[in-house]
Amino acid sequence: MQIKAQKNSLLLLTKITTILFYTWIAETEGKVPALIVFGDSTVDSGNNNVLPTALKANFPPYGRDFMGSGKPTGRFSNGRVATDFYSEMYGLRPFVPAYLDPEYNIGDFAVGVCFASAGTGIDPATAGVLSVIPLLKQVELFEEYQARLAGYLGSEMAKQTISEGVYAISIGTNDFIENYFALATPRFLEFTPESYVEFLISLSRDFIIQIYMLGARKIGFTGLSGMGCLPLERNRNPMWGRPCIEEYNKVAREFNSKLQQMTDELCKALPDLQLRVAHLFDFFSNILENPSLYGFEDAQYGCCGTGTFELGYLCNEYTPFTCTDASKYVFWDAVHPTEKTSRIVAEFLMNTTFSKFK
């Protein structure tokens, strides 16, 4: 009875939060001039399409539910990703185009642009594993974007867009599951898990200062979720019931704690900086532990194929066993969430973080 009461209370809280959230949208629509995105595959909207990398998602069944078009855009999802929903919630366009996508131009990017690259990390060595765009290069693209924006909007309007725009950062998981714990670079020899976290936080600090110096002020940095509970990781141990890898989750929690400390320090040191950590770990853990409360039937496997290892080219139109209804699944492939999950996460983080900028 107690467990049932707790679940009913949680469901009621979720409904109340959603009502308050959409009330906020109605009140603030149009006040954010642009959404600018940095990060990895959680928010990449197609930049990897033009790169000489094996990590792509510009083919079916990726994108099969994208805005009714069924078009594979390069997003690692059956549809939209969280930042697309942020953009829509801010009253901007319903998706954020990739900066390197030749179908879009500076007129499109004036209200939203994505520099993210699937497979990248905070550590430049992580980007080298699959030959994708390092975070430093994303900053260089941002500088190029500013020059183009000034030519399109005029210097003063461009400056206002840069300073009043919201910056969404989603990055860090690959540094651990693709690099450190995968033994893909010498980082596991150079650092303990704890010192590697410190190293990543130092690089994150440098990155925030860089974009601050370029004019960014309203920045949301999404913390890590329970990466040890990704289907790709937990299905490494089928003999043991496919539990989450607690070592990975412990590192994620440590990273989030250090990220918050760094955020507090920078906000005190840099005038007018509004840097916020979008804490996701506990909320996403609750989705995995209570999937039915959010309308899901499966939180352990991905929709694509067997849902245990399929990712990128291994998740293709010829992959057998792919589900017919992705909305029943928390995960789309062995790493990435479905569009439905991304919408739920976006609503939560908008309510807790991305609606709090002044």
Short mmCIF file of C-alpha atoms in Angstrom, two decimals:
data_model
loop_
_atom_site.label_atom_id
_atom_site.label_comp_id
_atom_site.label_asym_id
_atom_site.label_seq_id
_atom_site.Cartn_x
_atom_site.Cartn_y
_atom_site.Cartn_z
CA MET A 1 0.00 0.00 0.00
CA GLN A 2 2.85 2.38 0.85
CA ILE A 3 4.57 1.77 -2.51
CA LYS A 4 1.28 2.36 -4.35
CA ALA A 5 0.74 5.61 -2.45
CA GLN A 6 4.24 6.78 -3.31
CA LYS A 7 3.69 6.03 -7.00
CA ASN A 8 0.36 7.89 -6.98
CA SER A 9 2.01 10.88 -5.30
CA LEU A 10 4.78 10.88 -7.89
CA LEU A 11 2.28 10.72 -10.74
CA LEU A 12 0.33 13.65 -9.26
CA LEU A 13 3.53 15.65 -8.85
CA THR A 14 4.44 14.95 -12.47
CA LYS A 15 1.03 16.19 -13.66
CA ILE A 16 1.27 19.36 -11.54
CA THR A 17 4.79 20.03 -12.84
CA THR A 18 3.59 19.64 -16.43
CA ILE A 19 0.72 22.10 -15.88
CA LEU A 20 3.06 24.69 -14.33
CA PHE A 21 5.56 24.13 -17.11
CA TYR A 22 3.10 24.84 -19.93
CA THR A 23 1.86 27.89 -18.06
CA TRP A 24 5.46 29.13 -18.07
CA ILE A 25 5.72 28.52 -21.83
CA ALA A 26 2.65 30.66 -22.51
CA GLU A 27 4.13 33.50 -20.43
CA THR A 28 7.68 33.47 -21.84
CA GLU A 29 7.27 32.50 -25.50
CA GLY A 30 9.36 34.73 -27.73
CA LYS A 31 11.68 36.11 -25.03
CA VAL A 32 14.63 33.88 -25.97
CA PRO A 33 16.13 34.97 -29.32
CA ALA A 34 18.11 31.79 -30.02
CA LEU A 35 19.10 28.38 -28.68
CA ILE A 36 22.76 27.46 -29.19
CA VAL A 37 23.80 23.84 -28.66
CA PHE A 38 27.13 22.18 -27.89
CA GLY A 39 27.68 18.52 -27.12
CA ASP A 40 27.58 14.93 -28.30
CA SER A 41 25.09 12.46 -29.81
CA THR A 42 22.45 13.29 -27.22
CA VAL A 43 21.95 16.60 -29.04
CA ASP A 44 23.72 16.24 -32.43
CA SER A 45 21.15 17.10 -35.09
CA GLY A 46 23.22 16.05 -38.08
CA ASN A 47 26.75 17.45 -38.00
CA ASN A 48 28.29 13.99 -38.22
CA ASN A 49 26.56 13.45 -41.56
CA VAL A 50 29.33 15.33 -43.33
CA LEU A 51 32.25 13.89 -41.37
CA PRO A 52 34.49 10.96 -42.37
CA THR A 53 33.39 8.98 -39.31
CA ALA A 54 31.70 5.62 -38.81
CA LEU A 55 29.39 7.14 -36.20
CA LYS A 56 26.35 8.34 -38.14
CA ALA A 57 22.57 8.09 -37.95
CA ASN A 58 21.45 9.50 -41.32
CA PHE A 59 19.74 6.31 -42.49
CA PRO A 60 16.61 4.34 -41.53
CA PRO A 61 15.23 3.45 -39.09
CA TYR A 62 16.72 6.54 -37.42
CA GLY A 63 14.32 9.44 -37.86
CA ARG A 64 11.33 7.28 -38.77
CA ASP A 65 9.08 9.39 -36.50
CA PHE A 66 10.74 12.76 -37.12
CA MET A 67 7.95 15.35 -37.34
CA GLY A 68 5.82 13.09 -39.52
CA SER A 69 8.39 13.05 -42.32
CA GLY A 70 10.12 9.78 -41.50
CA LYS A 71 13.37 11.47 -42.51
CA PRO A 72 16.67 10.28 -41.00
CA THR A 73 18.34 13.56 -40.08
CA GLY A 74 21.45 12.36 -38.31
CA ARG A 75 19.83 12.50 -34.89
CA PHE A 76 20.42 9.35 -32.85
CA SER A 77 16.71 8.93 -32.25
CA ASN A 78 13.52 7.81 -33.92
CA GLY A 79 12.52 11.49 -33.89
CA ARG A 80 13.54 14.67 -32.16
CA VAL A 81 16.07 15.12 -29.35
CA ALA A 82 15.76 17.16 -26.16
CA THR A 83 17.16 20.41 -27.56
CA ASP A 84 14.60 20.34 -30.38
CA PHE A 85 11.92 20.42 -27.71
CA TYR A 86 13.69 23.22 -25.81
CA SER A 87 13.60 25.28 -28.99
CA GLU A 88 9.91 24.64 -29.49
CA MET A 89 9.18 25.43 -25.86
CA TYR A 90 10.97 28.77 -26.16
CA GLY A 91 8.63 29.67 -29.01
CA LEU A 92 11.35 29.23 -31.63
CA ARG A 93 11.29 26.67 -34.46
CA PRO A 94 10.41 23.04 -33.53
CA PHE A 95 13.92 21.77 -34.16
CA VAL A 96 17.52 23.00 -34.03
CA PRO A 97 19.43 22.60 -37.33
CA ALA A 98 23.00 21.32 -37.48
CA TYR A 99 25.54 24.00 -38.35
CA LEU A 100 27.25 21.81 -40.95
CA ASP A 101 24.03 20.73 -42.65
CA PRO A 102 24.09 22.25 -46.17
CA GLU A 103 20.29 22.41 -46.26
CA TYR A 104 20.32 25.33 -43.81
CA ASN A 105 21.83 28.80 -43.85
CA ILE A 106 22.52 31.68 -41.49
CA GLY A 107 18.89 32.76 -41.69
CA ASP A 108 17.93 29.41 -40.14
CA PHE A 109 20.77 29.50 -37.62
CA ALA A 110 19.83 32.98 -36.39
CA VAL A 111 17.24 31.48 -34.00
CA GLY A 112 18.94 28.20 -33.25
CA VAL A 113 22.08 26.30 -34.14
CA CYS A 114 23.71 23.03 -33.15
CA PHE A 115 27.48 22.47 -33.10
CA ALA A 116 27.27 19.08 -31.35
CA SER A 117 28.96 15.99 -32.73
CA ALA A 118 28.07 12.39 -31.88
CA GLY A 119 30.91 10.50 -30.25
CA THR A 120 32.75 13.54 -28.94
CA GLY A 121 33.62 14.36 -25.36
CA ILE A 122 35.00 16.99 -23.04
CA ASP A 123 38.40 15.32 -23.40
CA PRO A 124 39.82 15.98 -26.90
CA ALA A 125 41.15 12.42 -26.93
CA THR A 126 37.57 11.13 -26.93
CA ALA A 127 36.79 12.88 -30.22
CA GLY A 128 39.79 11.16 -31.74
CA VAL A 129 38.43 7.69 -31.07
CA LEU A 130 35.84 7.99 -33.86
CA SER A 131 37.19 11.05 -35.71
CA VAL A 132 34.44 13.49 -34.75
CA ILE A 133 34.36 17.18 -33.79
CA PRO A 134 36.25 18.02 -30.57
CA LEU A 135 34.68 20.49 -28.18
CA LEU A 136 37.41 23.05 -28.96
CA LYS A 137 36.52 22.85 -32.66
CA GLN A 138 32.86 23.39 -31.77
CA VAL A 139 33.95 26.66 -30.13
CA GLU A 140 35.77 27.63 -33.33
CA LEU A 141 32.60 26.97 -35.31
CA PHE A 142 30.74 29.16 -32.81
CA GLU A 143 33.18 31.99 -33.51
CA GLU A 144 32.62 31.57 -37.23
CA TYR A 145 28.86 31.57 -36.62
CA GLN A 146 29.11 34.88 -34.76
CA ALA A 147 30.82 36.54 -37.71
CA ARG A 148 28.15 35.22 -40.08
CA LEU A 149 25.40 36.28 -37.69
CA ALA A 150 26.74 39.84 -37.55
CA GLY A 151 26.71 39.95 -41.33
CA TYR A 152 23.10 38.77 -41.37
CA LEU A 153 21.56 40.65 -38.44
CA GLY A 154 23.96 43.54 -38.04
CA SER A 155 26.53 43.88 -35.27
CA GLU A 156 24.25 45.13 -32.48
CA MET A 157 21.43 42.65 -33.09
CA ALA A 158 23.91 39.78 -33.35
CA LYS A 159 25.55 40.82 -30.09
CA GLN A 160 22.15 40.86 -28.39
CA THR A 161 21.29 37.42 -29.77
CA ILE A 162 24.57 36.01 -28.44
CA SER A 163 24.17 37.54 -24.98
CA GLU A 164 20.44 36.88 -24.57
CA GLY A 165 20.40 33.47 -26.22
CA VAL A 166 20.32 30.26 -24.19
CA TYR A 167 23.19 27.77 -24.44
CA ALA A 168 22.50 24.07 -23.96
CA ILE A 169 25.45 21.77 -23.29
CA SER A 170 25.11 17.99 -23.19
CA ILE A 171 28.41 16.13 -23.08
CA GLY A 172 30.58 13.85 -20.93
CA THR A 173 29.20 10.30 -21.17
CA ASN A 174 31.48 9.35 -24.07
CA ASP A 175 34.55 10.30 -22.09
CA PHE A 176 33.81 7.32 -19.88
CA ILE A 177 31.99 4.66 -21.92
CA GLU A 178 33.81 5.28 -25.22
CA ASN A 179 37.18 6.34 -23.90
CA TYR A 180 38.19 5.71 -20.27
CA PHE A 181 36.33 2.50 -19.39
CA ALA A 182 36.59 1.21 -22.97
CA LEU A 183 40.42 1.50 -22.76
CA ALA A 184 40.31 3.23 -26.15
CA THR A 185 43.08 5.73 -25.30
CA PRO A 186 45.83 5.77 -22.67
CA ARG A 187 43.67 7.86 -20.32
CA PHE A 188 42.94 4.80 -18.14
CA LEU A 189 46.70 4.55 -17.52
CA GLU A 190 47.16 8.24 -16.90
CA PHE A 191 44.28 8.77 -14.47
CA THR A 192 42.27 7.06 -11.76
CA PRO A 193 38.51 7.44 -12.28
CA GLU A 194 38.50 10.17 -9.64
CA SER A 195 41.38 12.12 -11.15
CA TYR A 196 39.88 11.75 -14.62
CA VAL A 197 36.70 13.40 -13.32
CA GLU A 198 38.84 16.27 -12.04
CA PHE A 199 40.56 16.49 -15.42
CA LEU A 200 37.20 16.70 -17.24
CA ILE A 201 35.90 19.34 -14.84
CA SER A 202 39.01 21.43 -15.48
CA LEU A 203 38.45 21.19 -19.23
CA SER A 204 34.76 22.04 -18.73
CA ARG A 205 35.74 25.13 -16.79
CA ASP A 206 38.02 26.23 -19.62
CA PHE A 207 35.23 25.66 -22.14
CA ILE A 208 32.70 27.71 -20.16
CA ILE A 209 35.19 30.56 -19.82
CA GLN A 210 35.86 30.43 -23.57
CA ILE A 211 32.22 30.80 -24.59
CA TYR A 212 31.70 33.38 -21.82
CA MET A 213 34.49 35.47 -23.33
CA LEU A 214 32.71 35.13 -26.68
CA GLY A 215 29.51 36.55 -25.19
CA ALA A 216 27.56 33.58 -23.76
CA ARG A 217 25.80 34.34 -20.48
CA LYS A 218 22.82 31.98 -20.07
CA ILE A 219 24.25 28.46 -20.02
CA GLY A 220 22.64 25.17 -19.02
CA PHE A 221 25.09 22.28 -18.62
CA THR A 222 23.27 18.94 -18.39
CA GLY A 223 24.73 16.61 -15.79
CA LEU A 224 25.37 12.94 -16.49
CA SER A 225 22.61 10.37 -16.08
CA GLY A 226 23.15 6.80 -14.93
CA MET A 227 25.39 5.68 -17.78
CA GLY A 228 25.81 2.31 -16.10
CA CYS A 229 22.14 1.67 -16.86
CA LEU A 230 22.38 2.14 -20.62
CA PRO A 231 21.31 -1.05 -22.44
CA LEU A 232 24.77 -1.30 -24.04
CA GLU A 233 26.41 -1.42 -20.62
CA ARG A 234 23.98 -3.46 -18.54
CA ASN A 235 23.65 -6.14 -21.20
CA ARG A 236 27.35 -6.90 -20.98
CA ASN A 237 26.50 -9.15 -18.04
CA PRO A 238 23.50 -11.30 -19.10
CA MET A 239 24.56 -14.12 -16.75
CA TRP A 240 24.01 -11.81 -13.77
CA GLY A 241 20.56 -10.55 -14.68
CA ARG A 242 21.78 -7.49 -16.60
CA PRO A 243 22.16 -5.14 -13.62
CA CYS A 244 23.28 -1.54 -13.96
CA ILE A 245 27.03 -1.09 -13.63
CA GLU A 246 27.26 0.77 -10.34
CA GLU A 247 30.91 1.76 -10.85
CA TYR A 248 29.86 3.82 -13.88
CA ASN A 249 26.95 5.39 -12.01
CA LYS A 250 29.19 6.29 -9.08
CA VAL A 251 31.53 8.14 -11.45
CA ALA A 252 28.55 9.97 -12.99
CA ARG A 253 27.40 11.14 -9.57
CA GLU A 254 30.93 12.29 -8.72
CA PHE A 255 31.16 14.21 -12.00
CA ASN A 256 27.81 15.91 -11.33
CA SER A 257 28.89 16.94 -7.84
CA LYS A 258 32.15 18.43 -9.12
CA LEU A 259 30.30 20.11 -11.99
CA GLN A 260 28.00 21.84 -9.51
CA GLN A 261 30.98 23.03 -7.46
CA MET A 262 32.66 24.41 -10.58
CA THR A 263 29.41 26.12 -11.57
CA ASP A 264 29.09 27.85 -8.20
CA GLU A 265 32.71 29.05 -8.40
CA LEU A 266 32.40 30.46 -11.91
CA CYS A 267 29.13 32.24 -11.16
CA LYS A 268 30.89 34.08 -8.33
CA ALA A 269 33.94 34.88 -10.45
CA LEU A 270 32.41 35.93 -13.78
CA PRO A 271 30.05 38.96 -13.85
CA ASP A 272 26.55 38.37 -15.25
CA LEU A 273 27.17 34.65 -15.82
CA GLN A 274 24.03 32.54 -15.40
CA LEU A 275 25.47 29.02 -15.44
CA ARG A 276 23.18 26.26 -14.25
CA VAL A 277 23.59 22.51 -13.94
CA ALA A 278 20.62 20.64 -15.37
CA HIS A 279 20.52 17.78 -12.89
CA LEU A 280 19.17 14.69 -14.62
CA PHE A 281 20.56 11.67 -12.75
CA ASP A 282 17.77 11.13 -10.21
CA PHE A 283 14.93 11.93 -12.59
CA PHE A 284 16.17 9.58 -15.28
CA SER A 285 16.83 6.89 -12.68
CA ASN A 286 13.20 7.18 -11.64
CA ILE A 287 12.06 6.67 -15.24
CA LEU A 288 14.13 3.48 -15.41
CA GLU A 289 12.87 2.23 -12.05
CA ASN A 290 9.20 3.14 -12.68
CA PRO A 291 8.75 3.13 -16.46
CA SER A 292 5.00 2.50 -16.34
CA LEU A 293 4.47 5.83 -14.55
CA TYR A 294 5.69 7.54 -17.69
CA GLY A 295 3.82 5.32 -20.14
CA PHE A 296 6.69 2.96 -20.98
CA GLU A 297 6.70 -0.82 -21.13
CA ASP A 298 10.43 -1.43 -21.52
CA ALA A 299 13.32 0.37 -19.81
CA GLN A 300 16.02 -2.28 -20.22
CA TYR A 301 16.31 -2.79 -23.98
CA GLY A 302 16.38 -0.43 -26.94
CA CYS A 303 13.69 -0.50 -29.61
CA CYS A 304 16.16 -1.12 -32.45
CA GLY A 305 17.05 -4.76 -33.04
CA THR A 306 17.65 -6.77 -29.89
CA GLY A 307 18.13 -3.51 -28.03
CA THR A 308 21.36 -4.73 -26.43
CA PHE A 309 24.19 -3.57 -28.70
CA GLU A 310 22.71 -1.98 -31.83
CA LEU A 311 23.97 1.57 -32.40
CA GLY A 312 24.84 3.59 -35.51
CA TYR A 313 25.32 1.35 -38.55
CA LEU A 314 24.36 -1.71 -36.49
CA CYS A 315 20.89 -0.17 -36.20
CA ASN A 316 19.74 -0.09 -39.83
CA GLU A 317 16.67 -0.87 -41.93
CA TYR A 318 17.75 -4.50 -42.24
CA THR A 319 18.25 -5.01 -38.50
CA PRO A 320 15.80 -7.71 -37.36
CA PHE A 321 13.51 -7.49 -34.32
CA THR A 322 13.17 -3.68 -34.33
CA CYS A 323 10.01 -2.71 -32.47
CA THR A 324 7.01 -1.20 -34.25
CA ASP A 325 6.11 1.32 -31.53
CA ALA A 326 9.08 3.22 -30.09
CA SER A 327 6.84 5.09 -27.64
CA LYS A 328 6.74 1.97 -25.48
CA TYR A 329 10.50 2.10 -24.99
CA VAL A 330 12.71 4.38 -22.92
CA PHE A 331 15.63 3.72 -25.28
CA TRP A 332 15.69 3.88 -29.06
CA ASP A 333 19.00 2.09 -29.63
CA ALA A 334 21.46 0.62 -27.12
CA VAL A 335 22.52 4.08 -25.90
CA HIS A 336 20.09 6.81 -26.91
CA PRO A 337 16.56 7.65 -25.71
CA THR A 338 13.45 7.57 -27.84
CA GLU A 339 11.76 10.79 -28.90
CA LYS A 340 9.15 10.25 -26.19
CA THR A 341 11.82 9.99 -23.52
CA SER A 342 13.56 13.09 -24.86
CA ARG A 343 10.31 15.03 -24.65
CA ILE A 344 9.76 13.95 -21.03
CA VAL A 345 13.33 14.83 -20.11
CA ALA A 346 13.10 18.18 -21.93
CA GLU A 347 9.93 19.13 -20.06
CA PHE A 348 11.58 18.25 -16.74
CA LEU A 349 14.81 20.13 -17.45
CA MET A 350 12.99 23.12 -18.89
CA ASN A 351 10.97 23.34 -15.68
CA THR A 352 13.98 22.90 -13.37
CA THR A 353 16.75 24.65 -15.29
CA PHE A 354 16.19 26.16 -18.72
CA SER A 355 13.24 28.30 -17.64
CA LYS A 356 15.22 29.89 -14.79
CA PHE A 357 17.36 32.30 -16.79
CA LYS A 358 16.63 35.99 -16.23
#
